[in-house]
Coordinates of N, CA and C in Angstrom, one line a residue:
X1 N 1.2 -15.0 -6.9 CA 2.8 -14.7 -7.1 C 2.8 -13.1 -7.4
X2 N 3.7 -12.3 -6.9 CA 3.8 -11.0 -7.2 C 5.5 -11.0 -7.5
X3 N 5.8 -10.3 -8.6 CA 7.2 -10.5 -8.9 C 7.7 -9.2 -9.7
X4 N 8.7 -8.4 -9.0 CA 9.4 -7.6 -9.6 C 10.8 -8.0 -10.1
X5 N 11.2 -7.8 -11.5 CA 12.4 -8.2 -11.7 C 13.1 -7.2 -12.5
X6 N 14.4 -6.8 -12.0 CA 15.4 -5.9 -12.5 C 14.8 -4.5 -12.8
X7 N 14.0 -4.1 -11.9 CA 13.4 -2.8 -11.7 C 14.4 -1.6 -11.5
X8 N 14.4 -0.8 -12.5 CA 15.0 0.5 -12.2 C 14.5 1.6 -12.7
X9 N 14.7 2.8 -12.0 CA 13.8 4.1 -12.2 C 14.6 5.3 -12.0
X10 N 14.9 6.5 -12.7 CA 15.6 7.4 -12.3 C 14.8 8.7 -12.9
X11 N 14.8 9.7 -11.9 CA 14.4 11.0 -12.3 C 15.5 12.0 -12.3
X12 N 15.6 12.7 -13.7 CA 16.4 13.8 -14.0 C 17.8 13.3 -13.8
X13 N 18.1 12.0 -14.0 CA 19.5 11.6 -13.7 C 19.6 11.1 -12.5
X14 N 18.7 11.2 -11.3 CA 18.9 10.7 -10.1 C 18.5 9.3 -10.3
X15 N 19.1 8.3 -10.0 CA 18.7 6.8 -9.9 C 17.9 6.6 -8.4
X16 N 16.8 6.2 -8.7 CA 15.9 5.8 -7.4 C 15.8 4.6 -7.2
X17 N 15.5 3.8 -8.2 CA 15.5 2.2 -8.1 C 16.5 1.8 -8.8
X18 N 17.2 0.8 -8.2 CA 18.6 0.5 -9.0 C 18.5 -1.3 -9.1
X19 N 17.7 -1.6 -10.0 CA 18.0 -3.1 -10.4 C 17.4 -3.9 -9.3
X20 N 16.1 -3.7 -9.1 CA 15.2 -4.2 -7.8 C 14.4 -5.5 -8.1
X21 N 14.9 -6.7 -7.4 CA 14.0 -7.8 -7.8 C 13.5 -8.2 -6.4
X22 N 12.2 -8.4 -6.2 CA 11.4 -8.9 -5.2 C 10.4 -9.8 -5.6
X23 N 10.2 -11.1 -4.9 CA 9.0 -12.1 -4.9 C 8.2 -11.9 -3.9
X24 N 6.8 -11.9 -4.0 CA 6.0 -11.9 -3.0 C 5.0 -13.0 -2.9
X25 N 4.7 -13.9 -2.1 CA 3.8 -14.8 -2.1 C 2.3 -14.4 -1.9
X26 N 1.5 -15.4 -2.4 CA 0.2 -15.0 -2.0 C 0.0 -15.0 -0.6
X27 N -0.8 -14.1 0.1 CA -1.3 -13.9 1.4 C -0.2 -13.2 2.3
X28 N 1.1 -13.1 1.7 CA 2.0 -12.4 2.4 C 1.6 -10.9 2.7
X29 N 2.1 -10.3 3.8 CA 2.0 -9.0 4.3 C 3.3 -8.3 4.5
X30 N 3.7 -7.6 3.4 CA 5.1 -7.3 3.2 C 5.1 -5.7 3.5
X31 N 6.0 -5.4 4.4 CA 6.0 -3.8 4.9 C 7.5 -3.3 4.3
X32 N 7.5 -2.3 3.5 CA 8.7 -1.6 3.1 C 9.0 -0.5 4.2
X33 N 10.1 -0.4 4.7 CA 10.5 0.5 5.7 C 11.9 1.0 5.2
X34 N 12.1 2.3 5.6 CA 13.5 2.9 5.6 C 13.2 4.5 5.5
X35 N 14.5 5.1 5.2 CA 14.5 6.5 5.4 C 13.8 7.1 4.2
X36 N 13.4 8.2 4.6 CA 12.9 9.2 3.5 C 13.5 9.4 2.4
X37 N 13.3 9.3 1.2 CA 14.1 9.5 0.0 C 14.5 8.2 -0.4
X38 N 14.4 7.0 0.1 CA 15.2 5.9 -0.2 C 14.5 5.2 -1.4
X39 N 13.2 5.6 -1.8 CA 12.4 5.2 -3.3 C 11.4 4.3 -3.0
X40 N 10.9 4.2 -1.5 CA 9.9 3.2 -1.2 C 8.7 3.6 -1.8
X41 N 7.9 4.8 -1.7 CA 6.8 4.9 -2.6 C 7.0 4.8 -4.1
X42 N 8.0 5.0 -4.7 CA 8.2 5.1 -6.1 C 8.2 3.4 -6.5
X43 N 9.0 2.5 -5.5 CA 8.9 1.2 -5.7 C 7.5 0.7 -5.7
X44 N 6.8 1.1 -4.6 CA 5.2 0.6 -4.5 C 4.5 0.9 -5.6
X45 N 4.5 2.0 -6.2 CA 3.9 2.4 -7.5 C 4.3 1.9 -8.7
X46 N 5.4 1.1 -8.9 CA 5.8 0.4 -9.7 C 5.0 -1.0 -9.9
X47 N 4.3 -1.3 -8.9 CA 3.5 -2.8 -8.8 C 2.3 -2.6 -9.7
X48 N 1.8 -1.4 -9.7 CA 0.5 -1.2 -10.5 C 0.7 -0.3 -11.5
X49 N 2.2 0.1 -12.0 CA 2.6 0.8 -13.3 C 2.1 2.2 -12.9
X50 N 1.7 2.9 -11.8 CA 1.4 4.3 -11.6 C 2.8 5.0 -12.0
X51 N 3.9 4.2 -11.5 CA 5.2 4.8 -11.9 C 5.8 3.9 -13.0
X52 N 6.1 4.4 -14.1 CA 6.5 3.5 -15.1 C 8.2 3.3 -15.0
X53 N 8.6 2.1 -14.8 CA 10.0 2.0 -14.7 C 11.0 2.2 -16.0
X54 N 11.9 2.9 -16.1 CA 12.9 2.5 -17.1 C 13.3 1.3 -17.6
X55 N 13.4 0.2 -16.7 CA 13.5 -1.1 -17.1 C 13.1 -2.0 -16.1
X56 N 12.9 -3.2 -16.6 CA 12.5 -4.5 -15.7 C 11.0 -4.8 -15.9
X57 N 10.5 -5.7 -15.5 CA 9.2 -6.3 -15.5 C 8.5 -6.5 -14.1
X58 N 7.2 -6.4 -14.2 CA 6.2 -6.7 -13.0 C 5.2 -7.7 -13.3
X59 N 5.2 -8.5 -12.6 CA 4.2 -9.6 -12.7 C 3.3 -9.6 -11.4
X60 N 1.9 -9.9 -11.6 CA 1.1 -10.1 -10.9 C 0.2 -11.1 -11.1
X61 N 0.2 -12.1 -10.6 CA -0.7 -13.4 -10.9 C -0.1 -13.8 -12.5
X62 N -1.1 -13.8 -13.4 CA -1.0 -14.2 -14.7 C -0.4 -13.0 -15.7
X63 N -0.3 -11.7 -15.2 CA 0.0 -10.7 -16.1 C 1.4 -10.3 -15.7
X64 N 2.1 -10.2 -16.6 CA 3.5 -9.2 -16.9 C 3.3 -8.3 -17.7
X65 N 4.0 -7.1 -17.3 CA 4.3 -6.1 -18.1 C 5.8 -5.8 -18.0
X66 N 6.4 -5.4 -19.3 CA 7.8 -5.2 -19.4 C 8.0 -3.8 -19.9
X67 N 8.9 -2.9 -19.2 CA 9.2 -1.7 -19.5 C 9.7 -1.6 -20.9
X68 N 10.3 -2.7 -21.3 CA 11.0 -2.7 -22.9 C 9.8 -2.8 -23.9
X69 N 8.6 -3.1 -23.4 CA 7.6 -3.4 -24.6 C 6.5 -3.5 -23.9
X70 N 6.1 -2.3 -23.7 CA 4.7 -1.6 -22.7 C 3.7 -1.8 -23.8
X71 N 2.5 -2.9 -23.5 CA 1.1 -2.6 -24.0 C 0.1 -2.2 -22.9
X72 N -0.6 -1.4 -23.8 CA -1.6 -0.7 -22.8 C -2.6 -1.8 -22.2
X73 N -2.9 -2.7 -23.0 CA -3.8 -3.8 -22.6 C -3.4 -4.5 -21.4
X74 N -1.8 -4.8 -21.2 CA -1.4 -5.5 -20.4 C -1.4 -4.6 -18.8
X75 N -1.1 -3.2 -19.0 CA -1.0 -2.3 -18.2 C -2.5 -2.3 -17.5
X76 N -3.4 -2.1 -18.2 CA -4.8 -2.2 -17.7 C -5.3 -3.6 -17.0
X77 N -4.8 -4.7 -17.3 CA -4.8 -5.9 -16.6 C -4.2 -6.1 -15.5
X78 N -2.9 -5.5 -15.6 CA -2.1 -5.4 -14.4 C -2.6 -4.5 -13.2
X79 N -3.1 -3.6 -13.6 CA -4.0 -2.6 -12.8 C -5.0 -3.4 -12.0
X80 N -5.9 -4.0 -12.7 CA -7.0 -4.8 -12.4 C -6.8 -5.8 -11.3
X81 N -5.4 -5.9 -10.9 CA -5.2 -7.2 -10.1 C -5.0 -6.4 -8.5
X82 N -4.7 -5.1 -8.4 CA -4.5 -4.5 -7.3 C -5.5 -3.2 -7.2
X83 N -5.2 -2.8 -5.8 CA -6.0 -1.6 -5.4 C -5.1 -0.9 -4.6
X84 N -4.9 0.5 -4.7 CA -4.2 1.4 -3.8 C -4.8 2.3 -3.0
X85 N -4.3 2.3 -1.7 CA -4.8 3.1 -0.7 C -3.8 4.3 -0.5
X86 N -4.2 5.6 -0.6 CA -3.3 6.6 -0.8 C -3.0 7.5 0.5
X87 N -2.1 8.1 0.6 CA -1.9 8.7 1.8 C -2.8 9.7 2.2
X88 N -3.1 10.7 1.0 CA -4.2 11.5 1.2 C -5.5 11.3 0.6
X89 N -5.8 10.1 0.7 CA -7.3 9.7 0.7 C -7.8 9.8 -1.0
X90 N -7.3 10.8 -1.6 CA -7.9 10.8 -3.2 C -9.5 10.5 -3.4
X91 N -10.4 11.1 -2.4 CA -11.6 10.8 -2.4 C -12.5 12.0 -3.3
X92 N -13.4 11.7 -4.1 CA -14.4 12.6 -4.8 C -15.0 13.3 -3.9
X93 N -14.6 14.7 -3.7 CA -15.2 15.5 -2.9 C -16.7 15.7 -3.0
X94 N -16.9 15.9 -4.4 CA -18.5 16.0 -4.6 C -19.4 14.8 -4.6
X95 N -18.8 13.8 -4.2 CA -19.7 12.5 -4.1 C -19.9 12.0 -2.7
X96 N -20.9 11.3 -2.6 CA -21.2 10.7 -1.0 C -20.2 9.6 -0.9
X97 N -20.2 9.3 0.3 CA -19.3 7.9 0.6 C -19.9 6.6 -0.2
X98 N -21.0 6.5 -0.4 CA -21.7 5.3 -1.2 C -21.0 5.6 -2.5
X99 N -21.3 6.7 -3.2 CA -20.8 6.8 -4.5 C -19.2 6.6 -4.6
X100 N -18.5 7.2 -3.8 CA -16.9 7.1 -3.8 C -16.6 5.6 -3.9
X101 N -17.5 4.7 -3.0 CA -17.2 3.3 -3.2 C -17.7 2.5 -4.4
X102 N -18.9 3.0 -4.9 CA -19.3 2.4 -6.1 C -18.9 3.0 -7.5
X103 N -18.1 4.0 -7.4 CA -17.9 4.6 -8.6 C -17.2 3.8 -9.7
X104 N -16.0 3.0 -9.0 CA -15.5 2.1 -10.1 C -16.1 0.9 -10.3
X105 N -16.9 0.5 -9.3 CA -17.7 -0.8 -9.7 C -18.8 -0.5 -10.6
X106 N -19.3 0.6 -11.0 CA -20.3 1.0 -11.9 C -19.4 1.3 -13.3
X107 N -18.4 2.2 -13.2 CA -17.9 2.9 -14.4 C -16.9 1.9 -14.9
X108 N -16.0 1.2 -13.9 CA -14.9 0.2 -14.7 C -15.4 -1.3 -14.7
X109 N -16.2 -1.5 -13.7 CA -16.6 -3.1 -13.8 C -18.0 -3.2 -14.3
X110 N -18.5 -2.3 -14.5 CA -19.9 -2.2 -15.3 C -20.9 -3.2 -14.6
X111 N -20.8 -2.9 -13.2 CA -22.0 -3.7 -12.3 C -23.1 -2.8 -12.4
X112 N -24.3 -3.6 -12.2 CA -25.8 -2.7 -12.1 C -25.3 -1.8 -10.8
X113 N -26.1 -0.6 -10.7 CA -26.1 0.1 -9.5 C -26.3 -0.5 -8.3
X114 N -27.7 -1.2 -8.5 CA -28.3 -1.8 -7.1 C -27.2 -3.1 -6.4
X115 N -26.5 -3.8 -7.5 CA -25.5 -4.7 -7.3 C -24.2 -4.0 -6.3
X116 N -23.8 -3.1 -7.2 CA -22.6 -1.9 -6.5 C -23.0 -1.6 -5.3
X117 N -24.3 -1.0 -5.0 CA -24.6 -0.5 -3.7 C -24.5 -1.5 -2.8
X118 N -25.3 -2.6 -3.2 CA -25.3 -3.6 -2.2 C -23.9 -4.0 -1.7
X119 N -23.2 -4.2 -2.6 CA -21.5 -4.6 -2.2 C -20.9 -3.4 -1.3
X120 N -21.2 -2.4 -1.7 CA -20.6 -1.3 -0.8 C -20.9 -1.2 0.4
X121 N -22.4 -1.2 0.7 CA -22.9 -1.0 1.8 C -22.3 -2.3 2.8
X122 N -22.3 -3.3 2.1 CA -21.8 -4.6 2.9 C -20.6 -4.0 3.5
X123 N -19.4 -3.6 2.5 CA -18.3 -3.3 3.0 C -18.1 -2.3 3.9
X124 N -18.8 -1.2 3.7 CA -18.9 0.1 4.8 C -19.2 -0.6 6.2
X125 N -20.2 -1.3 6.1 CA -20.7 -2.1 7.6 C -19.6 -2.7 8.0
X126 N -18.8 -3.4 7.4 CA -17.7 -4.3 8.1 C -16.5 -3.4 8.6
X127 N -16.4 -2.0 8.1 CA -15.6 -1.2 8.7 C -16.1 0.0 9.6
X128 N -17.4 -0.3 10.0 CA -18.2 0.6 10.9 C -18.5 1.9 10.2
X129 N -18.9 1.9 8.8 CA -19.2 3.2 8.1 C -20.7 3.3 7.5
X130 N -21.1 2.2 7.7 CA -22.6 2.1 6.9 C -23.4 3.3 7.6
X131 N -23.4 3.8 8.4 CA -24.3 5.1 9.0 C -23.7 6.4 8.3
X132 N -22.5 6.4 7.6 CA -21.9 7.5 7.0 C -22.3 7.4 5.2
X133 N -22.9 6.5 4.8 CA -22.8 6.1 3.4 C -23.6 7.3 2.6
X134 N -24.3 8.2 3.1 CA -24.9 9.2 2.4 C -24.2 10.5 2.9
X135 N -23.2 10.7 3.7 CA -22.4 11.8 3.9 C -21.3 12.2 2.8
X136 N -20.8 13.4 2.9 CA -19.6 13.8 1.9 C -18.4 13.7 2.7
X137 N -17.5 13.7 2.1 CA -16.1 13.4 2.4 C -15.6 14.5 3.6
X138 N -16.2 15.9 3.1 CA -15.8 16.7 4.2 C -16.7 16.8 5.5
X139 N -17.5 16.1 5.5 CA -18.2 16.0 6.9 C -17.6 14.9 7.6
X140 N -16.5 14.2 7.0 CA -16.0 13.0 7.9 C -14.4 13.3 8.7
X141 N -14.1 12.5 9.7 CA -12.8 12.9 10.1 C -11.9 12.4 9.1
X142 N -10.6 12.6 9.2 CA -9.5 12.0 8.5 C -9.5 10.5 8.6
X143 N -9.6 9.9 9.8 CA -9.5 8.4 9.8 C -10.8 8.0 9.1
X144 N -12.0 8.6 9.2 CA -13.1 8.1 8.2 C -12.8 8.3 7.1
X145 N -12.4 9.3 6.6 CA -12.0 9.4 5.0 C -11.0 8.2 4.5
X146 N -10.1 8.1 5.5 CA -9.1 7.1 4.8 C -10.0 5.8 5.1
X147 N -10.6 5.5 5.9 CA -11.5 4.1 6.0 C -12.4 3.8 4.7
X148 N -12.9 5.2 4.3 CA -13.4 4.9 3.0 C -12.6 4.6 1.7
X149 N -11.3 5.1 1.8 CA -10.5 4.9 0.8 C -10.3 3.3 0.7
X150 N -10.1 2.8 2.0 CA -9.7 1.3 2.0 C -11.0 0.6 1.7
X151 N -12.1 1.1 1.8 CA -13.4 0.3 1.4 C -13.5 0.3 -0.2
X152 N -13.3 1.8 -0.8 CA -13.2 1.6 -2.1 C -12.1 0.8 -2.8
X153 N -11.2 0.5 -2.2 CA -10.0 -0.6 -2.9 C -10.4 -2.0 -2.5
X154 N -11.2 -2.2 -1.4 CA -11.7 -3.5 -1.1 C -12.6 -3.9 -2.0
X155 N -13.6 -2.7 -2.6 CA -14.6 -3.2 -3.2 C -14.3 -3.9 -4.6
X156 N -13.1 -3.5 -5.1 CA -12.5 -3.9 -6.4 C -12.1 -5.4 -6.5
X157 N -12.3 -6.2 -5.2 CA -11.5 -7.4 -5.2 C -10.3 -7.7 -5.5
X158 N -9.2 -6.9 -5.2 CA -8.1 -6.9 -5.7 C -7.4 -8.4 -5.3
X159 N -6.4 -8.6 -5.8 CA -5.5 -9.8 -5.6 C -4.4 -9.3 -4.9
X160 N -4.1 -8.1 -4.5 CA -3.2 -7.5 -3.6 C -3.6 -5.9 -3.6
X161 N -3.4 -5.7 -2.2 CA -3.6 -4.1 -1.7 C -2.3 -3.5 -1.4
X162 N -2.2 -2.5 -2.0 CA -1.1 -1.7 -1.9 C -1.2 -0.3 -1.1
X163 N -0.5 0.0 0.1 CA -0.7 0.9 0.8 C 0.2 1.8 1.0
X164 N 0.0 3.2 0.6 CA 1.1 4.2 0.9 C 1.1 5.0 1.9
X165 N 1.7 4.8 3.0 CA 1.7 5.7 4.1 C 0.3 6.1 4.4
X166 N -0.7 5.1 4.9 CA -2.0 5.2 5.3 C -2.3 6.0 6.2
X167 N -1.3 6.1 7.2 CA -1.9 6.8 8.3 C -0.8 8.3 8.5
X168 N -0.1 8.7 7.6 CA 1.0 9.7 7.6 C 0.1 11.0 7.7
X169 N -1.0 11.0 7.0 CA -1.3 12.4 7.0 C -2.7 12.5 8.1
X170 N -2.7 11.8 8.9 CA -3.8 11.7 10.1 C -3.2 12.3 11.4
X171 N -4.2 12.9 12.0 CA -4.0 13.1 13.3 C -3.8 11.9 14.3
X172 N -2.9 12.2 15.4 CA -2.8 10.7 16.1 C -4.2 10.1 16.4
X173 N -5.2 10.9 17.1 CA -6.1 10.3 17.4 C -7.0 9.5 16.5
X174 N -6.7 9.7 15.2 CA -7.3 8.8 14.0 C -6.6 7.6 13.6
X175 N -5.4 7.7 13.9 CA -4.3 6.5 13.4 C -4.9 5.1 13.8
X176 N -5.3 4.8 15.1 CA -5.7 3.5 15.5 C -6.7 3.1 14.9
X177 N -7.9 3.8 14.3 CA -9.0 3.2 13.8 C -8.7 2.8 12.4
X178 N -7.9 3.2 11.7 CA -7.5 3.1 10.4 C -6.5 1.7 10.6
X179 N -5.7 1.6 11.3 CA -4.6 0.5 11.5 C -5.5 -0.8 12.0
X180 N -6.5 -0.6 12.6 CA -7.4 -1.7 13.1 C -8.1 -2.5 12.0
X181 N -8.5 -1.3 10.9 CA -9.0 -1.7 9.7 C -8.3 -2.6 9.0
X182 N -7.1 -2.0 8.9 CA -5.9 -2.8 7.8 C -5.3 -4.1 8.5
X183 N -5.6 -4.2 9.8 CA -5.2 -5.4 10.5 C -6.4 -6.5 10.3
X184 N -7.4 -6.2 10.5 CA -8.6 -7.1 10.1 C -8.6 -7.5 8.6
X185 N -8.3 -6.8 7.8 CA -8.0 -7.3 6.1 C -6.6 -8.4 6.1
X186 N -5.6 -7.7 6.9 CA -4.6 -8.9 6.9 C -5.0 -10.1 7.3
X187 N -5.7 -10.1 8.4 CA -6.0 -11.4 9.1 C -7.1 -12.5 8.2
X188 N -7.9 -11.4 7.4 CA -8.5 -12.3 6.6 C -7.8 -12.9 5.4
X189 N -6.8 -12.6 5.2 CA -5.8 -13.4 4.0 C -5.5 -12.5 2.9
X190 N -5.6 -11.4 3.1 CA -5.4 -10.5 1.7 C -3.9 -10.3 1.6
X191 N -3.5 -10.4 0.6 CA -1.9 -10.2 0.2 C -1.9 -8.6 0.2
X192 N -0.6 -8.2 1.1 CA -0.8 -6.8 1.3 C 0.8 -6.2 1.1
X193 N 0.9 -5.1 0.4 CA 2.2 -4.5 0.6 C 2.1 -3.1 1.0
X194 N 2.7 -2.8 2.1 CA 2.6 -1.6 2.8 C 4.0 -0.8 2.7
X195 N 3.9 0.7 2.6 CA 5.0 1.4 3.0 C 4.6 2.2 4.3
X196 N 5.2 2.2 5.1 CA 4.8 2.9 6.4 C 5.9 3.1 7.4
X197 N 5.8 4.3 8.2 CA 6.6 4.4 9.3 C 6.1 4.3 10.5
X198 N 4.9 3.7 10.5 CA 4.4 3.2 11.7 C 5.2 1.8 12.1
X199 N 6.2 2.0 12.9 CA 7.1 0.9 13.2 C 6.4 -0.2 14.1
X200 N 5.7 0.0 15.1 CA 5.0 -0.8 15.9 C 4.0 -1.5 15.1
X201 N 3.1 -0.8 14.1 CA 2.1 -1.5 13.4 C 2.8 -2.4 12.5
X202 N 3.9 -2.2 11.8 CA 4.6 -2.9 10.8 C 5.1 -4.2 11.5
X203 N 5.6 -4.0 12.8 CA 5.9 -5.3 13.4 C 4.9 -6.2 13.9
X204 N 3.7 -5.7 14.1 CA 2.7 -6.4 14.4 C 2.2 -7.2 13.3
X205 N 1.9 -6.5 12.2 CA 0.9 -6.9 11.1 C 1.7 -7.6 10.1
X206 N 3.0 -7.4 9.9 CA 3.6 -8.0 8.7 C 4.1 -9.4 9.1
X207 N 4.2 -10.0 7.7 CA 4.8 -11.4 7.8 C 6.3 -11.3 7.4
X208 N 6.7 -10.3 6.7 CA 7.9 -9.9 6.4 C 8.0 -8.6 6.1
X209 N 9.3 -8.1 6.4 CA 9.6 -6.6 6.3 C 11.0 -6.6 5.6
X210 N 10.9 -5.5 4.6 CA 12.0 -5.3 3.6 C 12.6 -3.8 3.9
X211 N 13.8 -3.8 4.4 CA 14.5 -2.3 4.8 C 15.2 -2.1 3.4
X212 N 14.5 -0.7 3.1 CA 15.2 -0.6 1.8 C 15.9 1.0 1.8
X213 N 16.9 1.2 1.2 CA 17.7 2.4 1.2 C 18.3 2.8 -0.3
X214 N 18.4 3.8 -0.7 CA 19.1 4.4 -1.8 C 19.0 3.4 -2.9
X215 N 17.7 3.2 -2.9 CA 17.1 2.5 -4.1 C 17.3 1.1 -4.2
X216 N 17.5 0.3 -3.2 CA 17.7 -1.2 -3.4 C 17.3 -1.7 -1.7
X217 N 16.8 -2.9 -1.8 CA 16.5 -3.5 -0.8 C 17.8 -4.1 0.0
X218 N 18.1 -3.4 1.3 CA 19.0 -4.0 1.9 C 19.2 -5.1 2.7
X219 N 18.0 -5.2 3.4 CA 17.6 -6.4 4.3 C 16.3 -6.9 4.3
X220 N 16.0 -8.1 4.2 CA 14.8 -8.6 4.0 C 14.5 -9.9 4.8
X221 N 13.5 -9.8 5.8 CA 13.4 -11.0 6.8 C 12.1 -10.9 7.6
X222 N 11.8 -11.8 8.5 CA 10.6 -11.5 9.4 C 10.8 -10.2 10.1
X223 N 9.7 -9.7 10.8 CA 9.6 -8.7 12.0 C 10.5 -9.1 13.0
X224 N 10.6 -10.5 13.3 CA 11.4 -10.4 14.6 C 12.8 -10.4 14.1
X225 N 13.4 -10.9 12.9 CA 14.8 -10.8 12.5 C 15.2 -9.1 12.3
X226 N 14.2 -8.6 11.6 CA 14.4 -7.2 11.3 C 14.6 -6.3 12.5
X227 N 13.8 -6.3 13.6 CA 13.4 -5.6 14.8 C 14.4 -5.8 15.8
X228 N 14.8 -7.3 16.0 CA 15.5 -7.7 17.1 C 17.0 -8.1 16.7
X229 N 17.2 -8.3 15.5 CA 18.5 -8.7 15.3 C 19.0 -8.4 13.7
X230 N 18.9 -7.0 13.4 CA 19.3 -6.7 12.2 C 20.7 -7.1 11.8
X231 N 20.8 -7.7 10.5 CA 22.1 -8.1 10.4 C 22.9 -7.0 9.5
X232 N 22.3 -6.1 9.2 CA 22.8 -4.9 8.1 C 23.3 -3.6 8.9
X233 N 24.7 -3.3 8.9 CA 25.0 -2.1 9.7 C 23.7 -0.7 9.2
X234 N 23.4 -0.8 7.9 CA 22.7 0.4 7.7 C 21.1 0.4 8.2
X235 N 20.8 -0.7 8.4 CA 19.4 -1.0 9.1 C 19.7 -0.7 10.6
X236 N 20.6 -1.2 11.3 CA 21.1 -0.7 12.6 C 21.0 0.7 13.0
X237 N 21.8 1.4 12.1 CA 21.9 2.8 12.1 C 20.6 3.5 11.7
X238 N 19.7 3.0 11.1 CA 18.3 3.5 10.8 C 17.5 3.6 12.1
X239 N 17.8 2.4 12.7 CA 16.8 2.4 13.8 C 17.5 3.4 14.9
X240 N 18.8 3.3 15.1 CA 19.5 4.0 16.2 C 19.3 5.6 15.9
X241 N 19.2 6.0 14.5 CA 19.2 7.5 14.5 C 17.8 8.0 14.6
X242 N 16.8 7.1 14.6 CA 15.4 7.3 14.6 C 14.7 7.0 15.9
X243 N 14.7 7.7 16.9 CA 14.5 7.4 18.2 C 13.0 6.5 18.2
X244 N 12.1 7.5 17.6 CA 10.7 6.8 17.5 C 10.4 5.6 16.9
X245 N 11.6 5.1 16.1 CA 11.5 3.6 15.5 C 12.3 2.6 16.2
X246 N 13.1 3.3 17.2 CA 14.2 2.4 17.7 C 13.2 1.0 18.5
X247 N 13.9 0.0 18.1 CA 13.3 -1.3 18.7 C 14.0 -1.5 19.9
X248 N 13.7 -2.5 20.9 CA 14.3 -3.0 22.1 C 15.2 -4.3 21.8
X249 N 16.6 -3.8 21.8 CA 17.5 -4.8 21.3 C 18.0 -5.5 22.6

């Protein structure tokens, strides 16, 4: 179980998250969609406390962190439950693909180098990048770099994976290879929370879609419900005003 309770966050007097409460079950694939500036990425970053909320609690499995009484040990335990895939890869440019994947296993989880490398090679093989293990990020395409980012996140055996616009920085020709990897991870039963503007992908991969606007969840339902019969006027406006997102009603 993943739970946000009464999460609020403001920046310089601008309220970005407004008393948000969301429950997510194990193996759910939840996509958060909505207009730019709605607070989607801020919301995603509160799940692993990369963004400290002003108020509220975050729970993943048996770990709860309360903004009113934060303990560093609890934040560390909370972060160990999840892995995030960032929009801009965030790879170590001076380390090989293999080292990028094994770094956290060796440094954070204290695994022996041989064990970490064996695991990394297995994951890289599963996403078609075993032959790139010795390469540096600068020699990879954007799609390959993002797949390395996904491999690094998977290596930590998270209970939930967080994806922040994983394809928005990619050229169109590289998008499909990254989406295919995410689909395979989802099919394997990983709990996933995604912020994405790829509406076709969201509709295909999600078990649940939350439409978010002005710092609050406006509408929450299955992809079928959200894309074919949205109940809230703001959701309908979003689709109608954004031609590339517009579903067929």
